[in-house]
Amino acid sequence: MTNDLSVRNIVRKFGDFTAVDDVSFDVPQGSFFSILGPSGCGKTTLLRMIAGFDEPTAGTLTIRDQDMRGVPPNKRPVNLVFQHLALFPMMNVVENIGFGLKRRGMSSAEISKRCVAILERVDLPGYGKKRIDQLSGGQKQRVAIARCLVMEPSVLLLDEPLGALDLKLREQMKVELKKLQANVGTTFIYITHDQSEALVMSDRIAVMNEGRFEQVGSPRELYNDPRTPFVARFVGDNNSWSGEVEESAEYTTICTSEGLHFRARSHRSYKSGTRVDLFLRPEALRIEPKDLTGLNTFKVSVKAILFDGANSRLLTVMPGGHELLVNLPQNRQFDHIEPGASITLGWHPDSGLCFKV
Amino acid sequence: MKKVTLLAAACCFFMATAVQAETLKILTWKGYAPRVLIEKFEKDTGIKVEATFSNNEEMIAKLRATRGAGFDLAQPSQDRISSVQEKFKIYQAVDYSRIDTKLFIPSMLDAVKSNTKVGDNSYAVPFCWGTSGLIVNSDKAAKADDWNALMDPEFKGRISYRLKRPTLIAVGFALGYDPFALYSDAVGYKEMLDKVAEALINTKPLVKNYWANGDGLLESMRSSEVFVAMAWDSGGWKLHDENKAIDFKAPKKGALGWIDTFAIPSKAKNVDAAYKWINFIMAPENAAYFTTQEKVPTASQGANAFVSAEVRANFERSFPQETIDNIKWYPPVPAKLEVMEGKILDKIKAAK
Amino acid sequence: MMGNGFRITFWLFLSPVLLWLFLLIVIPHIDLLLLSFRGESDMGDPIWTLQNYKNFFIEPIYWYTFLRTALYAMITTFCTFILALPVSFYIVKLARPRTRGFLTVLLLLPFWVSELVRVYGWMILLRESGVFNYFMLKMGIIDQPIEMLYNDITMIMGLVYTSMLFMVVPLISVMESLDDSLIEAAHDLEASRFDILRTIIIPHCKPGITSGSIVVFMLALGNYLTPNLMGGKNSLWFTEQIYNQFIASFNWNQGAAFGFLLLVLSSVIIWVGLKVTRQNLGEVAS
């Protein structure tokens, strides 16, 4: 498979501050690639360098094997959907969509033909004559994407375009975007700080922190097998303990600061006495397990029930005051649990993951 | 009790300011009320003097707008009084018994009296006089000696004059007319104006600019941007003090003589002070101070003795007896002419 | 009861404004309007007449002067716009915040002195024996001093200089609301710099451009000093003609008629301008 975008050892410095620090990655043709990170991690800088609004301090950036050094944004085969969409308020929908084609000098008949086609594609047929301020948030979104797609870019860049939408619409647009990408087959590079957006839509995700890529992988890999404590914390929810390694064998045995002894996985073996953090997903914790063999078990008291349908959880407290989130399956089995109850939790050593601090 | 005291205090305060506020408001030309003389007058009489500087046209417009109120004394030129008075009634008749006639040169006083007569009354007394003529830089334009010099291609780009009625009159003379004789003949005057306009439009490329501000013109002469200008004699003498090559020249056809006067607006508030000022400033030593400062001779009898030698020398150099005899004095302007002249001036300015 | 009290307070506060409008603006204008319809019969008696207005159309000099004035005011407006656009763009989008304040003050600075002083300043620089000529002679660029004053180009330059601020300020305020991402989006969609200016920046700034243009146009049209002092011998400005009617010819009736013609004709020009650019005054004012 060929790569639409290749980035090699790219660096961007602003004075003493390094915004993007030696990042390399490839985006295969037709894939949905997300860059996920907290705000200020350098993801927007990286995106702006791809779009051509910023030049790297060092490193190379090639799009379809063409070096992009010194190529201005209007000459690059990429298009960007802006965070606040940046639709032109002085133009109507077709004028917005036809803007780029007109700049290419395409005939107006051809432009209107393509505009109609792309509006069909983003599910807005007949909206051409509408003014921008007559559109709803989701419609604007689709117009912004249509405006870029009509240019038939090698790579479509999206800078947190769902940020401004309300929750319900955001959930809906996630699915739509994914479908749209699959339909048109254009390579999408998607920037977000919202891990759920990234997880739902992406083929591959790069988790970025302080200018560097922490881990690049499929959503499942990132979720189930984080390679760094940052990824473990940032992608999905995690409970954590800190403690010391007691023994490193098939499993690593650790003693937490509360004095509990757990067995868990680690990517490498640590010497005993090494300080580590242990991460455990809420859904890995089983409430009152029947079969205790091979499980780590301990007692907690229930502090609150966080009811959220299928996502319901228990907020529990360990005797030392350490709080843990526990998934509460809605199969009526645990309806008897009330705040203040004391329960036993257990988890399988394969679910926990240790990282050296 | 307290209230009464307060009221009394307020009354006293207002009365005090009323007494102190006796002022004389003069509407005059720049330089006609020198600061030294104002201070002297204030010291002598306790009357505060407020001078507003203007020119003939604006003086008339201002007084017309208020129907003769707002000022206690005005100083228009004598030829611009009778027709304006007839139409707008902005002045009051002068009570000559309140003027110290001994202070005036009798012939000038009589001339102004008769020129400003409307009905049975006269409306002005003379203050000072002077002429319009040429200011010439003789290093550059030695041969300029008559109004024709204002249209001489030899001085292309080095000529300047005001685009105002005196220029029309001067060019009328240059073209061989006698504009003052035509004052009473509107048709003949119009014909002359058309010829004057034609001449001025044809020679427009020769003119550097139409000057509007006296100091501006003097600066242009000083820096040799202009060689020949139509202007007042006093300006020429000021330049002569700095550069001997530049001097006032009375044109061969005769300089245009004007007399500026005192006239009392019809709604003057402080007429007494106005007469006091007239008698004060016409006293020989005061008039002489003015003449020395501004290089403008006055109608004050015997002031000559107190005028500085330099200023007298200027006068004698530029005005030998036959030149004085040749001065064309402005007669009173009939009202209709000024509208006619206004149109001609616009036409000249608008022409390419 | 409450409503009543409010209403009284409302009128109490509004009345000074209304009085001010009425006494200082409406009444004098009515007076001038009446004056403009007065004239004299052949016998010299005062009569009502349209002659003052007729004169404007009959006498070519008058409407020629008006056309000239209007045309030059438009040229001034256009030149001011062309200069003010990059200046305000630089101030709003490119300059750093600290430099911004400084630049704005720099623009304001000339307005701390009177127009007369400013015009004289230009005259000192441009005159034949002036500063520019002195240096150009010294540096050997020219061997004869050139008169740079007293022509139309200098006059327009003077007017543009005087009007700059009134164009830059509204442009700055509309440009501040221009989202940078619109410019970037256009750039990203293959627009050249000129395309961005034409399709994004100017349409966005339209209200500011219009209000700035109206102000500059009216200022230039109503200016008296600059054309008179810098324009020299060919620069008859319509305001000068009004002045001449009032002051030199004592013809207040004609002057008043010209004043009203200036008011009406300039309003017509602005109205046509708004129609042509498909805007309305309410939008621009907000």
PDB file of C-alpha atoms in Angstrom, chain C residues 75-282:
ATOM      1  CA  ILE C  75     -10.694  60.348  -6.359  1.00  0.00           C
ATOM      2  CA  THR C  76      -9.594  61.349  -2.872  1.00  0.00           C
ATOM      3  CA  THR C  77     -11.896  58.760  -1.346  1.00  0.00           C
ATOM      4  CA  PHE C  78     -10.591  56.066  -3.649  1.00  0.00           C
ATOM      5  CA  CYS C  79      -6.931  56.913  -3.030  1.00  0.00           C
ATOM      6  CA  THR C  80      -7.553  57.049   0.701  1.00  0.00           C
ATOM      7  CA  PHE C  81      -9.139  53.612   0.553  1.00  0.00           C
ATOM      8  CA  ILE C  82      -6.279  52.149  -1.466  1.00  0.00           C
ATOM      9  CA  LEU C  83      -3.786  53.465   1.066  1.00  0.00           C
ATOM     10  CA  ALA C  84      -5.814  52.746   4.175  1.00  0.00           C
ATOM     11  CA  LEU C  85      -6.546  49.109   3.357  1.00  0.00           C
ATOM     12  CA  PRO C  86      -2.990  47.761   3.645  1.00  0.00           C
ATOM     13  CA  VAL C  87      -2.294  50.069   6.571  1.00  0.00           C
ATOM     14  CA  SER C  88      -5.236  48.818   8.576  1.00  0.00           C
ATOM     15  CA  PHE C  89      -4.566  45.243   7.530  1.00  0.00           C
ATOM     16  CA  TYR C  90      -1.035  45.570   8.815  1.00  0.00           C
ATOM     17  CA  ILE C  91      -2.172  47.126  12.073  1.00  0.00           C
ATOM     18  CA  VAL C  92      -4.874  44.560  12.764  1.00  0.00           C
ATOM     19  CA  LYS C  93      -3.431  41.316  11.444  1.00  0.00           C
ATOM     20  CA  LEU C  94       0.317  41.611  11.219  1.00  0.00           C
ATOM     21  CA  ALA C  95       1.600  44.041  13.834  1.00  0.00           C
ATOM     22  CA  ARG C  96       2.328  42.793  17.326  1.00  0.00           C
ATOM     23  CA  PRO C  97      -0.087  44.098  19.980  1.00  0.00           C
ATOM     24  CA  ARG C  98       2.394  46.610  21.362  1.00  0.00           C
ATOM     25  CA  THR C  99       3.311  47.970  17.959  1.00  0.00           C
ATOM     26  CA  ARG C 100      -0.398  48.174  17.189  1.00  0.00           C
ATOM     27  CA  GLY C 101      -1.102  50.767  19.843  1.00  0.00           C
ATOM     28  CA  PHE C 102       1.948  52.680  18.777  1.00  0.00           C
ATOM     29  CA  LEU C 103       0.919  52.684  15.124  1.00  0.00           C
ATOM     30  CA  THR C 104      -2.597  53.810  15.962  1.00  0.00           C
ATOM     31  CA  VAL C 105      -1.216  56.698  17.996  1.00  0.00           C
ATOM     32  CA  LEU C 106       1.067  57.518  15.093  1.00  0.00           C
ATOM     33  CA  LEU C 107      -1.967  57.777  12.856  1.00  0.00           C
ATOM     34  CA  LEU C 108      -3.732  60.004  15.358  1.00  0.00           C
ATOM     35  CA  LEU C 109      -0.758  62.249  15.911  1.00  0.00           C
ATOM     36  CA  PRO C 110      -1.306  64.634  12.979  1.00  0.00           C
ATOM     37  CA  PHE C 111      -4.775  65.364  14.331  1.00  0.00           C
ATOM     38  CA  TRP C 112      -3.391  66.931  17.454  1.00  0.00           C
ATOM     39  CA  VAL C 113      -2.606  70.051  15.436  1.00  0.00           C
ATOM     40  CA  SER C 114      -5.096  72.048  13.447  1.00  0.00           C
ATOM     41  CA  GLU C 115      -5.676  71.438   9.783  1.00  0.00           C
ATOM     42  CA  LEU C 116      -4.172  74.814   8.976  1.00  0.00           C
ATOM     43  CA  VAL C 117      -0.906  73.924  10.655  1.00  0.00           C
ATOM     44  CA  ARG C 118      -0.840  70.580   8.884  1.00  0.00           C
ATOM     45  CA  VAL C 119      -1.357  72.203   5.514  1.00  0.00           C
ATOM     46  CA  TYR C 120       1.358  74.739   6.205  1.00  0.00           C
ATOM     47  CA  GLY C 121       3.600  71.877   7.200  1.00  0.00           C
ATOM     48  CA  TRP C 122       3.127  70.347   3.768  1.00  0.00           C
ATOM     49  CA  MET C 123       3.716  73.699   2.153  1.00  0.00           C
ATOM     50  CA  ILE C 124       7.046  74.090   3.936  1.00  0.00           C
ATOM     51  CA  LEU C 125       8.080  70.659   2.694  1.00  0.00           C
ATOM     52  CA  LEU C 126       6.904  70.982  -0.878  1.00  0.00           C
ATOM     53  CA  ARG C 127       7.437  74.578  -1.886  1.00  0.00           C
ATOM     54  CA  GLU C 128      10.049  75.529  -4.454  1.00  0.00           C
ATOM     55  CA  SER C 129      12.444  76.719  -1.775  1.00  0.00           C
ATOM     56  CA  GLY C 130      11.247  73.985   0.560  1.00  0.00           C
ATOM     57  CA  VAL C 131      12.781  71.063   2.374  1.00  0.00           C
ATOM     58  CA  PHE C 132      12.303  68.400  -0.328  1.00  0.00           C
ATOM     59  CA  ASN C 133      13.754  70.569  -3.045  1.00  0.00           C
ATOM     60  CA  TYR C 134      16.678  71.472  -0.830  1.00  0.00           C
ATOM     61  CA  PHE C 135      17.636  67.869  -0.246  1.00  0.00           C
ATOM     62  CA  MET C 136      17.015  66.780  -3.803  1.00  0.00           C
ATOM     63  CA  LEU C 137      19.277  69.597  -5.009  1.00  0.00           C
ATOM     64  CA  LYS C 138      21.921  68.681  -2.444  1.00  0.00           C
ATOM     65  CA  MET C 139      21.882  65.066  -3.491  1.00  0.00           C
ATOM     66  CA  GLY C 140      22.043  66.007  -7.132  1.00  0.00           C
ATOM     67  CA  ILE C 141      18.770  64.318  -8.082  1.00  0.00           C
ATOM     68  CA  ILE C 142      17.587  67.516  -9.723  1.00  0.00           C
ATOM     69  CA  ASP C 143      19.478  70.601 -10.842  1.00  0.00           C
ATOM     70  CA  GLN C 144      16.509  72.979 -10.842  1.00  0.00           C
ATOM     71  CA  PRO C 145      14.078  73.277  -7.971  1.00  0.00           C
ATOM     72  CA  ILE C 146      10.629  71.958  -8.871  1.00  0.00           C
ATOM     73  CA  GLU C 147       7.409  73.566  -7.732  1.00  0.00           C
ATOM     74  CA  MET C 148       5.480  70.758  -6.119  1.00  0.00           C
ATOM     75  CA  LEU C 149       2.720  72.916  -4.713  1.00  0.00           C
ATOM     76  CA  TYR C 150      -0.283  74.438  -6.407  1.00  0.00           C
ATOM     77  CA  ASN C 151      -1.410  71.538  -8.547  1.00  0.00           C
ATOM     78  CA  ASP C 152      -4.198  69.002  -8.400  1.00  0.00           C
ATOM     79  CA  ILE C 153      -2.041  66.039  -7.476  1.00  0.00           C
ATOM     80  CA  THR C 154      -0.600  67.833  -4.474  1.00  0.00           C
ATOM     81  CA  MET C 155      -4.046  68.939  -3.476  1.00  0.00           C
ATOM     82  CA  ILE C 156      -5.364  65.376  -3.593  1.00  0.00           C
ATOM     83  CA  MET C 157      -2.391  64.209  -1.621  1.00  0.00           C
ATOM     84  CA  GLY C 158      -3.175  66.822   1.002  1.00  0.00           C
ATOM     85  CA  LEU C 159      -6.803  65.755   1.125  1.00  0.00           C
ATOM     86  CA  VAL C 160      -5.848  62.091   1.377  1.00  0.00           C
ATOM     87  CA  TYR C 161      -3.479  62.882   4.212  1.00  0.00           C
ATOM     88  CA  THR C 162      -6.189  64.769   6.043  1.00  0.00           C
ATOM     89  CA  SER C 163      -8.731  61.982   5.531  1.00  0.00           C
ATOM     90  CA  MET C 164      -6.569  58.913   6.222  1.00  0.00           C
ATOM     91  CA  LEU C 165      -7.648  58.446   9.813  1.00  0.00           C
ATOM     92  CA  PHE C 166     -11.334  58.533   8.981  1.00  0.00           C
ATOM     93  CA  MET C 167     -10.861  55.587   6.628  1.00  0.00           C
ATOM     94  CA  VAL C 168      -8.406  53.626   8.752  1.00  0.00           C
ATOM     95  CA  VAL C 169     -10.475  53.638  11.936  1.00  0.00           C
ATOM     96  CA  PRO C 170     -13.631  52.036  10.491  1.00  0.00           C
ATOM     97  CA  LEU C 171     -11.476  49.607   8.507  1.00  0.00           C
ATOM     98  CA  ILE C 172      -9.618  48.570  11.644  1.00  0.00           C
ATOM     99  CA  SER C 173     -12.851  47.975  13.463  1.00  0.00           C
ATOM    100  CA  VAL C 174     -14.347  45.766  10.737  1.00  0.00           C
ATOM    101  CA  MET C 175     -11.085  43.984  10.150  1.00  0.00           C
ATOM    102  CA  GLU C 176     -10.824  43.044  13.793  1.00  0.00           C
ATOM    103  CA  SER C 177     -13.923  40.947  13.334  1.00  0.00           C
ATOM    104  CA  LEU C 178     -12.404  39.162  10.331  1.00  0.00           C
ATOM    105  CA  ASP C 179     -11.508  35.641  11.424  1.00  0.00           C
ATOM    106  CA  ASP C 180      -7.952  34.805  10.377  1.00  0.00           C
ATOM    107  CA  SER C 181      -9.100  31.310   9.530  1.00  0.00           C
ATOM    108  CA  LEU C 182     -11.250  32.706   6.699  1.00  0.00           C
ATOM    109  CA  ILE C 183      -8.105  34.049   5.096  1.00  0.00           C
ATOM    110  CA  GLU C 184      -6.295  30.784   5.696  1.00  0.00           C
ATOM    111  CA  ALA C 185      -9.236  28.788   4.396  1.00  0.00           C
ATOM    112  CA  ALA C 186      -9.218  30.786   1.184  1.00  0.00           C
ATOM    113  CA  HIS C 187      -5.460  30.346   0.912  1.00  0.00           C
ATOM    114  CA  ASP C 188      -5.912  26.637   1.472  1.00  0.00           C
ATOM    115  CA  LEU C 189      -8.537  26.562  -1.287  1.00  0.00           C
ATOM    116  CA  GLU C 190      -5.926  27.675  -3.794  1.00  0.00           C
ATOM    117  CA  ALA C 191      -6.701  31.410  -3.704  1.00  0.00           C
ATOM    118  CA  SER C 192      -3.857  33.789  -4.484  1.00  0.00           C
ATOM    119  CA  ARG C 193      -3.209  36.860  -2.347  1.00  0.00           C
ATOM    120  CA  PHE C 194      -5.130  39.026  -4.731  1.00  0.00           C
ATOM    121  CA  ASP C 195      -8.059  36.567  -4.769  1.00  0.00           C
ATOM    122  CA  ILE C 196      -8.153  36.651  -0.973  1.00  0.00           C
ATOM    123  CA  LEU C 197      -8.207  40.437  -0.975  1.00  0.00           C
ATOM    124  CA  ARG C 198     -10.934  40.571  -3.586  1.00  0.00           C
ATOM    125  CA  THR C 199     -13.168  37.727  -2.448  1.00  0.00           C
ATOM    126  CA  ILE C 200     -12.712  37.630   1.315  1.00  0.00           C
ATOM    127  CA  ILE C 201     -11.197  40.781   2.822  1.00  0.00           C
ATOM    128  CA  ILE C 202     -13.001  43.443   0.814  1.00  0.00           C
ATOM    129  CA  PRO C 203     -16.461  41.822   1.013  1.00  0.00           C
ATOM    130  CA  HIS C 204     -16.008  41.373   4.735  1.00  0.00           C
ATOM    131  CA  CYS C 205     -14.882  44.962   5.222  1.00  0.00           C
ATOM    132  CA  LYS C 206     -17.671  46.377   3.067  1.00  0.00           C
ATOM    133  CA  PRO C 207     -19.581  48.118   5.882  1.00  0.00           C
ATOM    134  CA  GLY C 208     -16.384  49.731   7.127  1.00  0.00           C
ATOM    135  CA  ILE C 209     -15.333  50.690   3.635  1.00  0.00           C
ATOM    136  CA  THR C 210     -18.711  52.265   2.995  1.00  0.00           C
ATOM    137  CA  SER C 211     -18.890  54.235   6.217  1.00  0.00           C
ATOM    138  CA  GLY C 212     -15.262  55.304   5.854  1.00  0.00           C
ATOM    139  CA  SER C 213     -15.888  56.322   2.265  1.00  0.00           C
ATOM    140  CA  ILE C 214     -18.948  58.362   3.157  1.00  0.00           C
ATOM    141  CA  VAL C 215     -17.059  60.226   5.847  1.00  0.00           C
ATOM    142  CA  VAL C 216     -14.013  60.822   3.677  1.00  0.00           C
ATOM    143  CA  PHE C 217     -16.116  61.858   0.703  1.00  0.00           C
ATOM    144  CA  MET C 218     -18.121  64.343   2.744  1.00  0.00           C
ATOM    145  CA  LEU C 219     -15.000  65.685   4.418  1.00  0.00           C
ATOM    146  CA  ALA C 220     -13.236  66.177   1.112  1.00  0.00           C
ATOM    147  CA  LEU C 221     -16.297  67.721  -0.463  1.00  0.00           C
ATOM    148  CA  GLY C 222     -16.720  70.131   2.431  1.00  0.00           C
ATOM    149  CA  ASN C 223     -13.059  70.938   2.845  1.00  0.00           C
ATOM    150  CA  TYR C 224     -12.053  74.527   2.294  1.00  0.00           C
ATOM    151  CA  LEU C 225      -8.515  75.030   3.520  1.00  0.00           C
ATOM    152  CA  THR C 226      -6.609  72.287   1.762  1.00  0.00           C
ATOM    153  CA  PRO C 227      -7.835  72.923  -1.797  1.00  0.00           C
ATOM    154  CA  ASN C 228      -7.469  76.620  -1.276  1.00  0.00           C
ATOM    155  CA  LEU C 229      -3.943  76.610   0.083  1.00  0.00           C
ATOM    156  CA  MET C 230      -2.374  73.640  -1.678  1.00  0.00           C
ATOM    157  CA  GLY C 231      -4.401  73.551  -4.853  1.00  0.00           C
ATOM    158  CA  GLY C 232      -3.252  76.833  -6.227  1.00  0.00           C
ATOM    159  CA  LYS C 233      -4.696  78.733  -9.062  1.00  0.00           C
ATOM    160  CA  ASN C 234      -6.961  76.158 -10.732  1.00  0.00           C
ATOM    161  CA  SER C 235      -8.508  74.638  -7.679  1.00  0.00           C
ATOM    162  CA  LEU C 236     -11.875  76.311  -7.369  1.00  0.00           C
ATOM    163  CA  TRP C 237     -13.672  74.164  -4.792  1.00  0.00           C
ATOM    164  CA  PHE C 238     -17.418  74.329  -4.381  1.00  0.00           C
ATOM    165  CA  THR C 239     -17.143  75.389  -0.744  1.00  0.00           C
ATOM    166  CA  GLU C 240     -15.013  78.294  -1.851  1.00  0.00           C
ATOM    167  CA  GLN C 241     -17.802  79.317  -4.170  1.00  0.00           C
ATOM    168  CA  ILE C 242     -20.273  79.261  -1.295  1.00  0.00           C
ATOM    169  CA  TYR C 243     -17.847  81.313   0.753  1.00  0.00           C
ATOM    170  CA  ASN C 244     -17.445  83.760  -2.094  1.00  0.00           C
ATOM    171  CA  GLN C 245     -21.187  84.161  -2.464  1.00  0.00           C
ATOM    172  CA  PHE C 246     -21.590  84.895   1.222  1.00  0.00           C
ATOM    173  CA  ILE C 247     -18.502  86.948   1.839  1.00  0.00           C
ATOM    174  CA  ALA C 248     -17.229  88.479  -1.370  1.00  0.00           C
ATOM    175  CA  SER C 249     -20.426  89.030  -3.332  1.00  0.00           C
ATOM    176  CA  PHE C 250     -22.708  89.623  -0.332  1.00  0.00           C
ATOM    177  CA  ASN C 251     -25.175  87.363  -2.081  1.00  0.00           C
ATOM    178  CA  TRP C 252     -26.444  85.322   0.847  1.00  0.00           C
ATOM    179  CA  ASN C 253     -29.423  84.047  -1.081  1.00  0.00           C
ATOM    180  CA  GLN C 254     -27.200  82.520  -3.745  1.00  0.00           C
ATOM    181  CA  GLY C 255     -24.829  81.194  -1.089  1.00  0.00           C
ATOM    182  CA  ALA C 256     -27.696  79.525   0.775  1.00  0.00           C
ATOM    183  CA  ALA C 257     -28.953  77.957  -2.444  1.00  0.00           C
ATOM    184  CA  PHE C 258     -25.480  76.589  -3.170  1.00  0.00           C
ATOM    185  CA  GLY C 259     -25.276  75.260   0.356  1.00  0.00           C
ATOM    186  CA  PHE C 260     -28.487  73.326  -0.122  1.00  0.00           C
ATOM    187  CA  LEU C 261     -27.457  72.105  -3.527  1.00  0.00           C
ATOM    188  CA  LEU C 262     -24.250  70.774  -1.995  1.00  0.00           C
ATOM    189  CA  LEU C 263     -26.266  68.989   0.674  1.00  0.00           C
ATOM    190  CA  VAL C 264     -28.755  67.497  -1.775  1.00  0.00           C
ATOM    191  CA  LEU C 265     -26.297  66.571  -4.506  1.00  0.00           C
ATOM    192  CA  SER C 266     -23.816  64.962  -2.148  1.00  0.00           C
ATOM    193  CA  SER C 267     -26.646  62.974  -0.571  1.00  0.00           C
ATOM    194  CA  VAL C 268     -27.695  61.851  -4.036  1.00  0.00           C
ATOM    195  CA  ILE C 269     -24.157  60.774  -4.846  1.00  0.00           C
ATOM    196  CA  ILE C 270     -23.952  58.738  -1.653  1.00  0.00           C
ATOM    197  CA  TRP C 271     -27.357  57.220  -2.284  1.00  0.00           C
ATOM    198  CA  VAL C 272     -26.312  56.177  -5.778  1.00  0.00           C
ATOM    199  CA  GLY C 273     -23.074  54.810  -4.376  1.00  0.00           C
ATOM    200  CA  LEU C 274     -24.978  52.690  -1.871  1.00  0.00           C
ATOM    201  CA  LYS C 275     -27.372  51.454  -4.556  1.00  0.00           C
ATOM    202  CA  VAL C 276     -24.567  50.515  -6.893  1.00  0.00           C
ATOM    203  CA  THR C 277     -22.799  48.517  -4.182  1.00  0.00           C
ATOM    204  CA  ARG C 278     -26.177  47.121  -3.012  1.00  0.00           C
ATOM    205  CA  GLN C 279     -26.087  48.282   0.570  1.00  0.00           C
ATOM    206  CA  ASN C 280     -28.330  50.302   2.792  1.00  0.00           C
ATOM    207  CA  LEU C 281     -27.457  53.044   5.181  1.00  0.00           C
ATOM    208  CA  GLY C 282     -28.861  51.290   8.250  1.00  0.00           C
TER     209      GLY C 282
END
